[in-house]
PDB file of C-alpha atoms and ligand atoms in Angstrom:
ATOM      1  CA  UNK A  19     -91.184 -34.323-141.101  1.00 51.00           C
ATOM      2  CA  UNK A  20     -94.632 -35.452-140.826  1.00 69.00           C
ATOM      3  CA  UNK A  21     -95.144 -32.588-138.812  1.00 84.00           C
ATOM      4  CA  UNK A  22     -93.884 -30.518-141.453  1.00 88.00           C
ATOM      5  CA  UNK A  23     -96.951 -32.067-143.224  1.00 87.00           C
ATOM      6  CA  UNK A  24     -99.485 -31.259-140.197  1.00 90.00           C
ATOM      7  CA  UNK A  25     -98.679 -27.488-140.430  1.00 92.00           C
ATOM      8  CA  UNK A  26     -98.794 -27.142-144.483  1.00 92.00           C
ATOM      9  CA  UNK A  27    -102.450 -29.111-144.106  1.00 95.00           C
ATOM     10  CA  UNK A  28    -103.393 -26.589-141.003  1.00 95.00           C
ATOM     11  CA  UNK A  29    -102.600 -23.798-142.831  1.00 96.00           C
ATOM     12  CA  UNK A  30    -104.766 -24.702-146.133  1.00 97.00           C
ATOM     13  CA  UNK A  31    -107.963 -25.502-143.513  1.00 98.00           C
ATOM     14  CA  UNK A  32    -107.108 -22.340-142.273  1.00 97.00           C
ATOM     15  CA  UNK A  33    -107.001 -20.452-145.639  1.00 98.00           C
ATOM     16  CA  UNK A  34    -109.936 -22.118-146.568  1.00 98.00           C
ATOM     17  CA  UNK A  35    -111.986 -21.024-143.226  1.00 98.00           C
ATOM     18  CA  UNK A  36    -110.872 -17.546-143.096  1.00 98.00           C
ATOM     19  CA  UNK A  37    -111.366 -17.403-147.211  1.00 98.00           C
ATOM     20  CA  UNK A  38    -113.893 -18.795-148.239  1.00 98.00           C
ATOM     21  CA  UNK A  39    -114.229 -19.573-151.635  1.00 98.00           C
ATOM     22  CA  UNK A  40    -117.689 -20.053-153.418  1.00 98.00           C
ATOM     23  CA  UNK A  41    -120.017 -18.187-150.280  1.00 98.00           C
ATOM     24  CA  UNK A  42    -123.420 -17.834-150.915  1.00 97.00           C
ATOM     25  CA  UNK A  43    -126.301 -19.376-152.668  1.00 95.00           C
ATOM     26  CA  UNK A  44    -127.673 -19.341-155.988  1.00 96.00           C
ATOM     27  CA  UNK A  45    -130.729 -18.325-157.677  1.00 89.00           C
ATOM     28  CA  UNK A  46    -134.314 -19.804-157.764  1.00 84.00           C
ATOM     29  CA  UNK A  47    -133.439 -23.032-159.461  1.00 87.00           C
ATOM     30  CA  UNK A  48    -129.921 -24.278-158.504  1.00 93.00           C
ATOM     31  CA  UNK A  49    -130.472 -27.502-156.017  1.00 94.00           C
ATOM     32  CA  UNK A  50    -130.212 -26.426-152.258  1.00 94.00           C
ATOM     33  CA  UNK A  51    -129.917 -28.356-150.020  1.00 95.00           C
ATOM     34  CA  UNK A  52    -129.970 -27.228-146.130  1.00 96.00           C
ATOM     35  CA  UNK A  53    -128.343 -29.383-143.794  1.00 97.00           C
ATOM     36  CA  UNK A  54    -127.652 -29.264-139.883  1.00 96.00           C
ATOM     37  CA  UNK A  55    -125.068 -31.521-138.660  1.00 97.00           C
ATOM     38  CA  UNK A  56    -127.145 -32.872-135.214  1.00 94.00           C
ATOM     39  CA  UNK A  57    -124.602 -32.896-132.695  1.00 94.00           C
ATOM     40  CA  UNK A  58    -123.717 -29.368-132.830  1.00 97.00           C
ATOM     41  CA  UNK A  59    -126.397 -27.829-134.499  1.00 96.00           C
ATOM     42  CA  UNK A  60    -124.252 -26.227-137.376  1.00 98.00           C
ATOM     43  CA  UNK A  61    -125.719 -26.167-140.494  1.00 98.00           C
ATOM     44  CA  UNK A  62    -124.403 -25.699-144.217  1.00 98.00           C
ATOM     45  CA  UNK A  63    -126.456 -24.676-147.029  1.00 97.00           C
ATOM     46  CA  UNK A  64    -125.076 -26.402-150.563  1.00 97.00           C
ATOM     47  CA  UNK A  65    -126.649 -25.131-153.968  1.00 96.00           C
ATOM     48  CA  UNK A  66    -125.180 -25.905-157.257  1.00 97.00           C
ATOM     49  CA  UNK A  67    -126.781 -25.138-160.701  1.00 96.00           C
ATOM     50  CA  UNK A  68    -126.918 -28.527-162.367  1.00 95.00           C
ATOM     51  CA  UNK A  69    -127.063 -28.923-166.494  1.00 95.00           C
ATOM     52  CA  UNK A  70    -127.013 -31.981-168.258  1.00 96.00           C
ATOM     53  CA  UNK A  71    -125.572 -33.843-165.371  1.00 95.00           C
ATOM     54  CA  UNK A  72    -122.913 -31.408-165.015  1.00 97.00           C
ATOM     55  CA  UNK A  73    -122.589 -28.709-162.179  1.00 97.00           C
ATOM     56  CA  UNK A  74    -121.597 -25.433-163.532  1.00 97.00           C
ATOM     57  CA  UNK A  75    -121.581 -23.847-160.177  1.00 97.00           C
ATOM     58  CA  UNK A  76    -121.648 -24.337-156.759  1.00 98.00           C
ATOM     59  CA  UNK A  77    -121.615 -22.354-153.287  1.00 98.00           C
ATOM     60  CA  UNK A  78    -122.577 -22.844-149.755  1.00 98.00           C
ATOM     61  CA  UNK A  79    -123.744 -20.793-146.887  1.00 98.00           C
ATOM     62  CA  UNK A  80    -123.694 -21.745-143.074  1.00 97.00           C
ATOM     63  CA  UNK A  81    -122.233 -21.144-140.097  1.00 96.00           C
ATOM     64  CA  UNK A  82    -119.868 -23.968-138.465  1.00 96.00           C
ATOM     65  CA  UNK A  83    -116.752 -24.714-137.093  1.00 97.00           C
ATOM     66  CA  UNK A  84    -113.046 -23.991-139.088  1.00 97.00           C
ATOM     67  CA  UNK A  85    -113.334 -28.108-140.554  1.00 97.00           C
ATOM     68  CA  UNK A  86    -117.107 -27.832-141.667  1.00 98.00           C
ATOM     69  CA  UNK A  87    -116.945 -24.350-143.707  1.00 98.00           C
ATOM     70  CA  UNK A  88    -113.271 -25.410-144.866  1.00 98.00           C
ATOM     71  CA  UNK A  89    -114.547 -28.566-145.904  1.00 98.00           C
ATOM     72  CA  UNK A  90    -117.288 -27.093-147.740  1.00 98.00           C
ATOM     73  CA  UNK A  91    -115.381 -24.314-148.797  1.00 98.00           C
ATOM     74  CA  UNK A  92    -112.879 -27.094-150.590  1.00 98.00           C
ATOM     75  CA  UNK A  93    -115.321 -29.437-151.937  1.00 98.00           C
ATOM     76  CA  UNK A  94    -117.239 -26.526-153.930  1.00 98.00           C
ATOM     77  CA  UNK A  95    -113.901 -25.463-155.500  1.00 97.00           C
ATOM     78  CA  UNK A  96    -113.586 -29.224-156.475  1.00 97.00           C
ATOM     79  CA  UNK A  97    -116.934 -29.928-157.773  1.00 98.00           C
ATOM     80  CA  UNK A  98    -117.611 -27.097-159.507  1.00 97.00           C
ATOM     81  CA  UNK A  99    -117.376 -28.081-163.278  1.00 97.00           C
ATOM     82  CA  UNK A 100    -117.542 -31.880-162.518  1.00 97.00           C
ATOM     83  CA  UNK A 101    -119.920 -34.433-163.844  1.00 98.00           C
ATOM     84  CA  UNK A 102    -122.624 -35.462-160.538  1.00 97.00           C
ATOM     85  CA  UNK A 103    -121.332 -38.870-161.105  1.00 97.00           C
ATOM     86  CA  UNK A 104    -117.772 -37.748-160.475  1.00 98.00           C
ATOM     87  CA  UNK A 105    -118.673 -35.428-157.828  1.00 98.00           C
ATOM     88  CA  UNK A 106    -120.515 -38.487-155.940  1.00 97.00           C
ATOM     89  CA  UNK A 107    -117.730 -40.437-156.871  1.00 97.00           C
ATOM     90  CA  UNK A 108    -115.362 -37.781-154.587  1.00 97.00           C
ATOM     91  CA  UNK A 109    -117.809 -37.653-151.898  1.00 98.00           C
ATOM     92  CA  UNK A 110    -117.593 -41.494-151.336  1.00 97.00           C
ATOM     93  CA  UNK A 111    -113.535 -41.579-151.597  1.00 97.00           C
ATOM     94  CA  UNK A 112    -113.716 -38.379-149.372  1.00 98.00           C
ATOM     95  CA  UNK A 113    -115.598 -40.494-146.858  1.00 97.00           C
ATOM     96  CA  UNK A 114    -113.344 -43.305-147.384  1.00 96.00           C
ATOM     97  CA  UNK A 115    -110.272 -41.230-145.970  1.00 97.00           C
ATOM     98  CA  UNK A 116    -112.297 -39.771-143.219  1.00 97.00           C
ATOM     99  CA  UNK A 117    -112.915 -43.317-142.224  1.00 96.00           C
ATOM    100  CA  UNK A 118    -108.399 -43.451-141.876  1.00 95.00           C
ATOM    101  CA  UNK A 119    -109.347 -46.040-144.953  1.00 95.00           C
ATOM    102  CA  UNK A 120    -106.902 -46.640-148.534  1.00 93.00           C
ATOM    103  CA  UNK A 121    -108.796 -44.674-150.627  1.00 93.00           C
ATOM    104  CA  UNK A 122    -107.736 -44.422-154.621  1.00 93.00           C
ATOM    105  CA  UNK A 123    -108.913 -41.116-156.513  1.00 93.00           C
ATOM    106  CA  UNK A 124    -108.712 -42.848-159.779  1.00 93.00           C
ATOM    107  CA  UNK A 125    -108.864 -40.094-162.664  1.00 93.00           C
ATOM    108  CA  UNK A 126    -110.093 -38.020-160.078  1.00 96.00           C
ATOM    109  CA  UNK A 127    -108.749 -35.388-157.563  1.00 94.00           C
ATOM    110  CA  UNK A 128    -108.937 -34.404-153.927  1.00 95.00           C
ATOM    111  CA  UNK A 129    -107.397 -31.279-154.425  1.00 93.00           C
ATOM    112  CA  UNK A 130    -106.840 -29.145-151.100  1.00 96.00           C
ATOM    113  CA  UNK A 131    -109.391 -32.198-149.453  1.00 97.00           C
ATOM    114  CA  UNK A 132    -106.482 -33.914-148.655  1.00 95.00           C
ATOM    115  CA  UNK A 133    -105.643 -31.479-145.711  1.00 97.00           C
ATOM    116  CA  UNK A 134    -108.450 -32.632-144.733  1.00 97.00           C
ATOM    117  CA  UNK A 135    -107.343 -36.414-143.641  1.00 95.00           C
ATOM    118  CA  UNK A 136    -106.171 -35.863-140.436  1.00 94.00           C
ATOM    119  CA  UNK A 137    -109.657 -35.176-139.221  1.00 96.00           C
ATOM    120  CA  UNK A 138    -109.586 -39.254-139.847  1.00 95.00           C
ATOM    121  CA  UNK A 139    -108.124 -38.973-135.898  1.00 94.00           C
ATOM    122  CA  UNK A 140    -110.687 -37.250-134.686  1.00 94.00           C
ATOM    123  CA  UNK A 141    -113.639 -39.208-134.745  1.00 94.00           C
ATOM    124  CA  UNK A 142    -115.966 -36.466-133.223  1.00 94.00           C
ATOM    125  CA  UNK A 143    -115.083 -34.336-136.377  1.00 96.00           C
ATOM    126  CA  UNK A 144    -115.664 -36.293-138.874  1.00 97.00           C
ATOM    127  CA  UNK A 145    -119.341 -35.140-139.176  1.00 96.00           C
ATOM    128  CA  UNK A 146    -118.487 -31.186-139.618  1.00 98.00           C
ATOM    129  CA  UNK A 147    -115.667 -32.502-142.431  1.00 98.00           C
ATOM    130  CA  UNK A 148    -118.814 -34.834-144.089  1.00 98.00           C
ATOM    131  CA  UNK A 149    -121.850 -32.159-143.458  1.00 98.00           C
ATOM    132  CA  UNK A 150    -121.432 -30.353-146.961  1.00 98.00           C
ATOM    133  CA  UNK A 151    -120.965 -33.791-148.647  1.00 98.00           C
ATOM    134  CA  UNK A 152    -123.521 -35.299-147.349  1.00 97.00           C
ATOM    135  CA  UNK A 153    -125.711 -31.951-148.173  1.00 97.00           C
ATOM    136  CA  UNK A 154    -124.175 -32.233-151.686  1.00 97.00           C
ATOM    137  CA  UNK A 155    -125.518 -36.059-151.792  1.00 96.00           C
ATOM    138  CA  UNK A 156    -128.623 -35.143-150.628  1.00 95.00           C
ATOM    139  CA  UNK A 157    -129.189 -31.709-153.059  1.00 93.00           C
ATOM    140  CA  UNK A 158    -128.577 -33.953-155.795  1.00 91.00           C
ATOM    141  CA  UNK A 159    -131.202 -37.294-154.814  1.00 88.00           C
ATOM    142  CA  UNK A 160    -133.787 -34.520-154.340  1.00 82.00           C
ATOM    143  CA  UNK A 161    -133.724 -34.055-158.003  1.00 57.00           C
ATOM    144  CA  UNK A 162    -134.909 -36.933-158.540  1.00 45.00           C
ATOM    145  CA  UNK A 163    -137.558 -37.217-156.557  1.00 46.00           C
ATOM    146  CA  UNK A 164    -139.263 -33.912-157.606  1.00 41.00           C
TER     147      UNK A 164
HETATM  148 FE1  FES B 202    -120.457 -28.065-135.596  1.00 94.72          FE
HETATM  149 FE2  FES B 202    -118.117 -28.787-136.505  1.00 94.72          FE
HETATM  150  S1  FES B 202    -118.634 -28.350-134.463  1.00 94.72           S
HETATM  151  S2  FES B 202    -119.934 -28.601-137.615  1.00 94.72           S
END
């Protein structure tokens, strides 16, 4: 049964890898933020164009393995449209379940993410599954600090 499970979540990382939705970066303007994940040396690019606290759009760019560009692939689909607040929101309860923790969505919604939460076994993997959030987290700070 659970296995059942595995194979519906492999194939959605898969779909996600080989398809990936929202590649690419955005014009002068949109927050980018470039990040490498150290122990590999991948490295995602995030931009999103942010408007009165809301991100219209988001991509990324990068090269990485299937969980990192799935990973980002997913969590531009789900952000796109959101609130920052909400989208910081996700990023913490998507490092909640990478941590194997209870993690409660709320109002909000992991979407295909959830595939992602057997990574949670793999401790070695859990930074390519966290590199675009934690270059979303950081694209967003930097406005701040213009
Ligand atoms: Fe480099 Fe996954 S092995 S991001």
């Amino acid at each position: 049964m659970s296995s059942n499970l595995d194979q519906l979540y492999r194939q959605v990382i898969m779909d996600h890898y080989k398809n990936p939705r929202n590649k690419g970066e955005l014009d002068d303007g949109a927050l980018t933020f470039n990040l490498n994940n150290p122990t590999c040396g991948d490295r995602i690019k995030v931009s999103m164009e942010v408007e009165d606290g809301k991100i219209n759009e988001a991509k990324f760019d990068g090269e990485g393995c299937s969980i990192s560009l799935a990973s980002a692939s997913m969590m531009t689909e789900t952000i796109k449209g959101l609130p920052v607040e909400d989208a910081l929101k996700l990023s913490n309860i998507f490092s909640e379940m990478m941590l194997g923790k209870d993690y409660d969505e709320g109002d909000l919604d992991l979407g295909d993410l959830e595939a992602l939460q057997g990574v949670s076994k793999f401790p070695a993997r859990i930074k390519c599954a966290t590199l675009a959030w934690k270059a979303l987290e950081k694209g967003v700070n930097q406005k701040g600090e213009e």
